[in-house]
Coordinates of C-alpha atoms in Angstrom, one line a residue:
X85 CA 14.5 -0.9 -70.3
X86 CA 13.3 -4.5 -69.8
X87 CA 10.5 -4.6 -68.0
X88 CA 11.2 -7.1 -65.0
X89 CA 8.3 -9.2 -62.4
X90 CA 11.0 -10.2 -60.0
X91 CA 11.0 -7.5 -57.0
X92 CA 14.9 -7.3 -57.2
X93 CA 16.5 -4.7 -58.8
X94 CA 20.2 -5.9 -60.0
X95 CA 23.0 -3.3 -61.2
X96 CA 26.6 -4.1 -62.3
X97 CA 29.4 -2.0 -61.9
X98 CA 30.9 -2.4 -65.8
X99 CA 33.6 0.0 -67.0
X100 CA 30.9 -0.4 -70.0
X101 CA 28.4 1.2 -68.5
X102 CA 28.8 4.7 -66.6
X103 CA 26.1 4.3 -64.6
X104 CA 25.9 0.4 -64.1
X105 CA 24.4 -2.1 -66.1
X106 CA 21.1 -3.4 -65.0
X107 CA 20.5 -7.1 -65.4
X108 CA 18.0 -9.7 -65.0
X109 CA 17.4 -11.1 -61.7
X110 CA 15.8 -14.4 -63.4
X111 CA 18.9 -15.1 -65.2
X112 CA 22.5 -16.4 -63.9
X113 CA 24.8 -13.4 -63.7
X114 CA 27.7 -15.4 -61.8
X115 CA 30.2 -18.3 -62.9
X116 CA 29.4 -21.6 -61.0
X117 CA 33.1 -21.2 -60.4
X118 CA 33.2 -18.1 -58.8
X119 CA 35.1 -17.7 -55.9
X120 CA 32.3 -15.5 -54.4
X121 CA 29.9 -19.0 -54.3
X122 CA 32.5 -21.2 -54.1
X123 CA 34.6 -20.0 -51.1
X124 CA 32.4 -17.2 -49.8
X125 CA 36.0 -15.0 -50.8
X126 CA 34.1 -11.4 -50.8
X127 CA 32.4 -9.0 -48.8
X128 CA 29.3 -6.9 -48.7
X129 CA 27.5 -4.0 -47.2
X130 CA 23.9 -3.7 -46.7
X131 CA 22.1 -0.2 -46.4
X132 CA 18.9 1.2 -46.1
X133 CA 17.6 3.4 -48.8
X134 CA 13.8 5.8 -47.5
X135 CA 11.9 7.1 -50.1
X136 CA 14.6 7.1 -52.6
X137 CA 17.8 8.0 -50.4
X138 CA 20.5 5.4 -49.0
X139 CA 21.2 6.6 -45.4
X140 CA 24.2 6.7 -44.4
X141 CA 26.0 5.6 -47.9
X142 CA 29.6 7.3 -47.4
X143 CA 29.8 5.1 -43.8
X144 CA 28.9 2.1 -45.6
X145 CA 31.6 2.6 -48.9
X146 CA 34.3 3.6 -46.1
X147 CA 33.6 0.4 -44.6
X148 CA 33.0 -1.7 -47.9
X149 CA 36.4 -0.1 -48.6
X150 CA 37.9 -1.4 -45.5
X151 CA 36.8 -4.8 -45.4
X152 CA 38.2 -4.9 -48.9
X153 CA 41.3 -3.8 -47.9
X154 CA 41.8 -6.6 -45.3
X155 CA 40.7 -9.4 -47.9
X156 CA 43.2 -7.6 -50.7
X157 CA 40.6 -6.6 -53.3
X158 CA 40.9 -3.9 -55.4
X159 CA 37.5 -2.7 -56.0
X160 CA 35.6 0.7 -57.6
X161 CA 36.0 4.2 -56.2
X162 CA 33.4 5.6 -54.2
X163 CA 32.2 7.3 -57.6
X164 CA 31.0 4.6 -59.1
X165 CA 28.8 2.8 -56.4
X166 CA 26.8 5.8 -55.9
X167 CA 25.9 5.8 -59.7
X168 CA 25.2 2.3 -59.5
X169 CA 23.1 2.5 -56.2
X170 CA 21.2 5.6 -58.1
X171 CA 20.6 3.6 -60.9
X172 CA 19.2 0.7 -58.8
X173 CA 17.1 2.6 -56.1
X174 CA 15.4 4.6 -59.5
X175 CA 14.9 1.2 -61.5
X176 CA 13.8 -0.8 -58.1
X177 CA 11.1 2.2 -57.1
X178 CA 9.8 1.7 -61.1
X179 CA 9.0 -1.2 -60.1
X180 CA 7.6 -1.2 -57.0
X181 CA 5.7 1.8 -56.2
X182 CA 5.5 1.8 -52.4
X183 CA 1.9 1.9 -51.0
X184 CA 2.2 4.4 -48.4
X185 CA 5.3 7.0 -47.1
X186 CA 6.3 4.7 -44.4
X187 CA 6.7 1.8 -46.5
X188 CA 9.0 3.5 -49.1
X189 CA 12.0 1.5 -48.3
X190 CA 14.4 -0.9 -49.8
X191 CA 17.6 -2.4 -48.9
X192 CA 20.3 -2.2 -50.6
X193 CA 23.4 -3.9 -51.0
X194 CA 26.8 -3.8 -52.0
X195 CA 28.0 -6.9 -52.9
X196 CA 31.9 -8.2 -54.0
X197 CA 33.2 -11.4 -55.3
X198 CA 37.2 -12.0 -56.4
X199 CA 35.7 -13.8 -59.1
X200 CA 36.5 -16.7 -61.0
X201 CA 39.8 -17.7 -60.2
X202 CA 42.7 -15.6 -61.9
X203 CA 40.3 -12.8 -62.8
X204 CA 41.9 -9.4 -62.9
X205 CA 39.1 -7.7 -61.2
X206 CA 36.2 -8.6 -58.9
X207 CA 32.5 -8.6 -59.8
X208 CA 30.8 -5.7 -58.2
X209 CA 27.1 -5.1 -58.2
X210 CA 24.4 -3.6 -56.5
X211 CA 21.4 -5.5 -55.0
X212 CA 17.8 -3.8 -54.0
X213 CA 15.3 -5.6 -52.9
X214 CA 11.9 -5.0 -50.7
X215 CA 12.9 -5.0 -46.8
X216 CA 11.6 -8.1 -45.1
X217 CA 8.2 -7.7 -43.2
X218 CA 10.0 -9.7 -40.0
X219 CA 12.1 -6.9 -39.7
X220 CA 9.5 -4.1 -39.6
X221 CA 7.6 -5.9 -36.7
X222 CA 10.8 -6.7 -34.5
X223 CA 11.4 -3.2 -34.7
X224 CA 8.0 -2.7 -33.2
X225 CA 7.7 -5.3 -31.0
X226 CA 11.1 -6.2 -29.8
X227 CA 13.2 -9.7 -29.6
X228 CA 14.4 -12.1 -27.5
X229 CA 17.8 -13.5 -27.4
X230 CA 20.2 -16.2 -26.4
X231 CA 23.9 -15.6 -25.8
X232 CA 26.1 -18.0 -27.8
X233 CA 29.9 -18.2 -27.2
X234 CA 31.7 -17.5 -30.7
X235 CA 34.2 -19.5 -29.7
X236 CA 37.3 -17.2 -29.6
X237 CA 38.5 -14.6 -27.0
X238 CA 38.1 -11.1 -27.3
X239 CA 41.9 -10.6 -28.0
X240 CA 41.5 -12.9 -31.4
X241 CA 41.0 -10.2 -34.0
X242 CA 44.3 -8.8 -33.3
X243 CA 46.6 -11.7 -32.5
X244 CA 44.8 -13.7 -35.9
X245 CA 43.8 -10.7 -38.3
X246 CA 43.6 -13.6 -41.2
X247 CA 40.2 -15.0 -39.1
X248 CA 38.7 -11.1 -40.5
X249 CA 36.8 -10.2 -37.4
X250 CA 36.3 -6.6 -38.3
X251 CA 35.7 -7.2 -42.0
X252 CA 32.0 -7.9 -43.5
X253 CA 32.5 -10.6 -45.8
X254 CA 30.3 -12.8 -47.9
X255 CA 31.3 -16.1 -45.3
X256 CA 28.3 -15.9 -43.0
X257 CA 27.4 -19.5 -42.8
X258 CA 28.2 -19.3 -39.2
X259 CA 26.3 -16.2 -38.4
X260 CA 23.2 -17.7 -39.9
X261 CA 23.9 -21.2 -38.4
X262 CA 23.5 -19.4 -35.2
X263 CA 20.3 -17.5 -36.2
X264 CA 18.8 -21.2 -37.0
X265 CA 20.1 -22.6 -33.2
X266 CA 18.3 -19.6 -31.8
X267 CA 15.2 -20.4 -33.5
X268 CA 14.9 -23.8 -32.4
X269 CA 15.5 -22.6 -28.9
X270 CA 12.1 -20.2 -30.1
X271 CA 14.2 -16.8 -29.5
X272 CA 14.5 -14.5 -32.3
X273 CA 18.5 -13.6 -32.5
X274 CA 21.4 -14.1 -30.5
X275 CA 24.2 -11.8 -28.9
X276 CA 27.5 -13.4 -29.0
X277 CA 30.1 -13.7 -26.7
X278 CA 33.9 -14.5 -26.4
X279 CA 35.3 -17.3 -24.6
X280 CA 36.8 -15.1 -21.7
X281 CA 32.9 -13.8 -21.5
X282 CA 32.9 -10.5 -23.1
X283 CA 30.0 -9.4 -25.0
X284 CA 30.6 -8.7 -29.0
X285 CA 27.9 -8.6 -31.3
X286 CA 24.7 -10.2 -33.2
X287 CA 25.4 -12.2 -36.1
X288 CA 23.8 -9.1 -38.7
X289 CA 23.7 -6.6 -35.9
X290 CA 25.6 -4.2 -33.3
X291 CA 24.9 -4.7 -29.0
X292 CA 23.8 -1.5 -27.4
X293 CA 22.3 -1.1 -23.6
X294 CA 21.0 1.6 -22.1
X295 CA 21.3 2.7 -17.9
X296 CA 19.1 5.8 -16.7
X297 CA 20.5 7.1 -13.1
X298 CA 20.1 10.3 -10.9
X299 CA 23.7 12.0 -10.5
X300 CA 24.4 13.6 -7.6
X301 CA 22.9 16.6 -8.5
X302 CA 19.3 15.0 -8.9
X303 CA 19.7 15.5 -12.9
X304 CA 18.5 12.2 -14.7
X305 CA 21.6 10.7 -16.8
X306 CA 20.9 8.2 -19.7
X307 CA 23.9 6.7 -20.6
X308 CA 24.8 4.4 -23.9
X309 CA 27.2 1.8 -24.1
X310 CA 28.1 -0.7 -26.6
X311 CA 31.3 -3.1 -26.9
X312 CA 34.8 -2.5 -27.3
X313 CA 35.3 -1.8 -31.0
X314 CA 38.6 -3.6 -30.8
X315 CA 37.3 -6.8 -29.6
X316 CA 36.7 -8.6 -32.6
X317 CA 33.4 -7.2 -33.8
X318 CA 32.4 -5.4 -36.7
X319 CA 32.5 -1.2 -36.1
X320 CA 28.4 -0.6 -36.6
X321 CA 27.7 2.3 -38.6
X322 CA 24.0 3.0 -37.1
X323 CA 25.9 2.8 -33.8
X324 CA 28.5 5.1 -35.0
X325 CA 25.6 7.0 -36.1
X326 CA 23.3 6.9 -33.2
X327 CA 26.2 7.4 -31.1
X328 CA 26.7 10.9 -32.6
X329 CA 22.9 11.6 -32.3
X330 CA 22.7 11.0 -29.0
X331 CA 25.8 12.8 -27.5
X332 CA 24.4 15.8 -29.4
X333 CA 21.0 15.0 -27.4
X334 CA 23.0 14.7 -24.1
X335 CA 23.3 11.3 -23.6
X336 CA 26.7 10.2 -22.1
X337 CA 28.5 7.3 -24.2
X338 CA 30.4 4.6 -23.6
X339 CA 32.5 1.4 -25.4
X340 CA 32.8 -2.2 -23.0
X341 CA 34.0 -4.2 -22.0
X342 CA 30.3 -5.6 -21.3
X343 CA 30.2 -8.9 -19.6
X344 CA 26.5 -10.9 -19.8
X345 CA 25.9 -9.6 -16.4
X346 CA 25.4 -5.9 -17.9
X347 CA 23.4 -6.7 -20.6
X348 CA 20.7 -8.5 -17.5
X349 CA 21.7 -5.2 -15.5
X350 CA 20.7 -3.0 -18.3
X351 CA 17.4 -1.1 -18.3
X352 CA 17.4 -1.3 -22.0
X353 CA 19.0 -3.4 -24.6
X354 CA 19.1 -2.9 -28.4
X355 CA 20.2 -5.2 -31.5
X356 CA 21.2 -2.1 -34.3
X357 CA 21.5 -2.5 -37.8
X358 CA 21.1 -0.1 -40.4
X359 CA 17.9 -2.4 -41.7
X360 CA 16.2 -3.0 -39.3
X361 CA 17.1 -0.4 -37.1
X362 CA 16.5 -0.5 -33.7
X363 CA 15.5 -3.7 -32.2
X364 CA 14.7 -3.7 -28.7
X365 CA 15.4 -7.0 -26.6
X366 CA 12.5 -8.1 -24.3
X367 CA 14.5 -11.3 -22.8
X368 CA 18.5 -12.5 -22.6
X369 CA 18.4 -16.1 -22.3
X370 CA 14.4 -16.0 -20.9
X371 CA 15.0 -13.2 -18.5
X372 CA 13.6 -9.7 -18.9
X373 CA 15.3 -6.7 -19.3
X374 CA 14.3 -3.8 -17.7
X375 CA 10.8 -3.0 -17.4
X376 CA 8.5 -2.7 -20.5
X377 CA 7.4 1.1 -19.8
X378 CA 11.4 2.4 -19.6
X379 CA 12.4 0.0 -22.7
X380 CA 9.6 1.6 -24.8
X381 CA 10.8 5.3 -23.5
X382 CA 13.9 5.0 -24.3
X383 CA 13.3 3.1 -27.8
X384 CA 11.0 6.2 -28.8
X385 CA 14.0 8.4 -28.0
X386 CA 16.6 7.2 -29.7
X387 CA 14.3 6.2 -32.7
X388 CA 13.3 9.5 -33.1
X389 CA 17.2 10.6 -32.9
X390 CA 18.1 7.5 -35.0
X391 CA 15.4 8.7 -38.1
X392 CA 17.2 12.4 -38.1
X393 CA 20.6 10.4 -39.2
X394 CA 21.2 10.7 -43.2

């Protein structure tokens, strides 16, 4: 194998090649004329891969599956990305021998293009690559957020299923448009909302809050929420995820519709993703949520819930 300096590990999907042909990082791989760079026409998935396993793979290919589905692509049974991401996640940890147990992780990602125009299969390869130190620290020492209206209600995704709401494709000039407006506004992310003021999403991430109550009975109830999965947003699987962790742990769950006003309400708010994890939100818009004692309580619990997922 070629020995390689770049930290990125690439890994094509080639009926060639039964376990994916790795190729250099340094060196084009794509057609200027592709239609992945020259119309975004595609769709991805990133994971997280600890110590040598991807969590939650078989969530991530359903939904790579899915969003390939919705943009017509025929892509590569299941089979054949785990190969590749097993191929990758051995070549990439070759290569970059992780200093210590807690920083053995990578990202990796799944990545789709139609091609070059009239092709009679889309290019498929697997991307893994050193997680971003950013990341790590937000985990650790939280966010803040503006809201941002996306600029369509929360009825959209079904009346307009050709805007792709639900699907994870490689167009995400807007998403990161918006992560540039929210660091000129010096926040860190932003939550988005619909024009008849329903909460959705993050641009790379799921919404989740958090409310802690006595019932009736004097028992302490922590209850979950996130927003309505049929509201335009993309289905998160760390929140599918976490969501089955916790209702195993006894927390009580539920899906929107969240206006602004809950997330200010909220004793704890989270951006998920599946790399950086769970993010915990110190301000909306400048104003605090919750108090810093409960938000780091309940982070600890669900982390610890959250790093018991596969």
């Amino acid at each position: 194998m070629k020995s390689r300096t770049s930290h990125t590990v690439l890994v094509f999907l080639d009926p060639d090649y039964e376990n994916g042909r790795i190729a250099d990082p340094e060196k084009p791989q794509l057609m200027a004329t592709d239609l992945g760079a020259t119309r975004g026409d595609g769709v991805f998935e990133s994971m997280l891969a600890v110590a040598g396993h991807t969590r939650k793979i078989q969530a991530h290919l359903d939904r790579l599956a899915r969003s390939a589905q919705a943009l017509d692509l025929e892509i590569p049974g299941p089979d054949g990305w785990r190969r590749a991401v097993e191929t990758g996640i051995a070549a990439f940890r070759s290569d970059n021998p992780a200093p210590s147990p807690e920083l053995d992780e990578a990202v990796v990602k799944l990545m789709v293009t139609r091609g070059v125009e009239g092709a009679s299969a889309p290019t498929c390869w697997v991307q893994v690559s050193p997680v971003a130190v950013a990341g790590r620290r937000q985990r650790e020492t939280g966010i803040d957020v503006i809201l941002l209206d996306r600029g369509y209600d929360s009825d959209a995704a079904e009346r307009a299923p050709w805007l792709l709401l639900g699907a994870k494709t490689l167009s995400y000039a807007v998403n990161m448009a918006a992560l540039r407006h929210a660091h000129k506004q010096g926040a860190d992310d932003v939550i988005f909302t619909s024009s008849d003021g329903r909460v959705l999403e993050g641009p790379t991430s799921t919404v989740l809050l958090a409310n802690v109550e006595k019932n009736d009975a004097g028992t302490t109830v922590k209850r979950l929420v996130t927003p309505q999965l049929d509201s335009g947003i993309l289905p998160g699987t760390s929140q599918g995820a976490l969501f089955a962790a916790a209702k195993a742990a006894g927390w009580e769950l539920g899906y929107g519709p969240l206006k602004p006003q809950d997330l200010a309400d909220a004793d704890a708010v989270w951006l998920i993703s599946s790399i950086r994890l769970l993010a915990p939100v110190n301000h909306v818009d400048g104003r605090e949520i919750g108090t810093p004692a409960l938000r780091k309580q309940l982070t600890a619990e669900l982390n610890e819930l959250f790093a018991g997922i596969e």
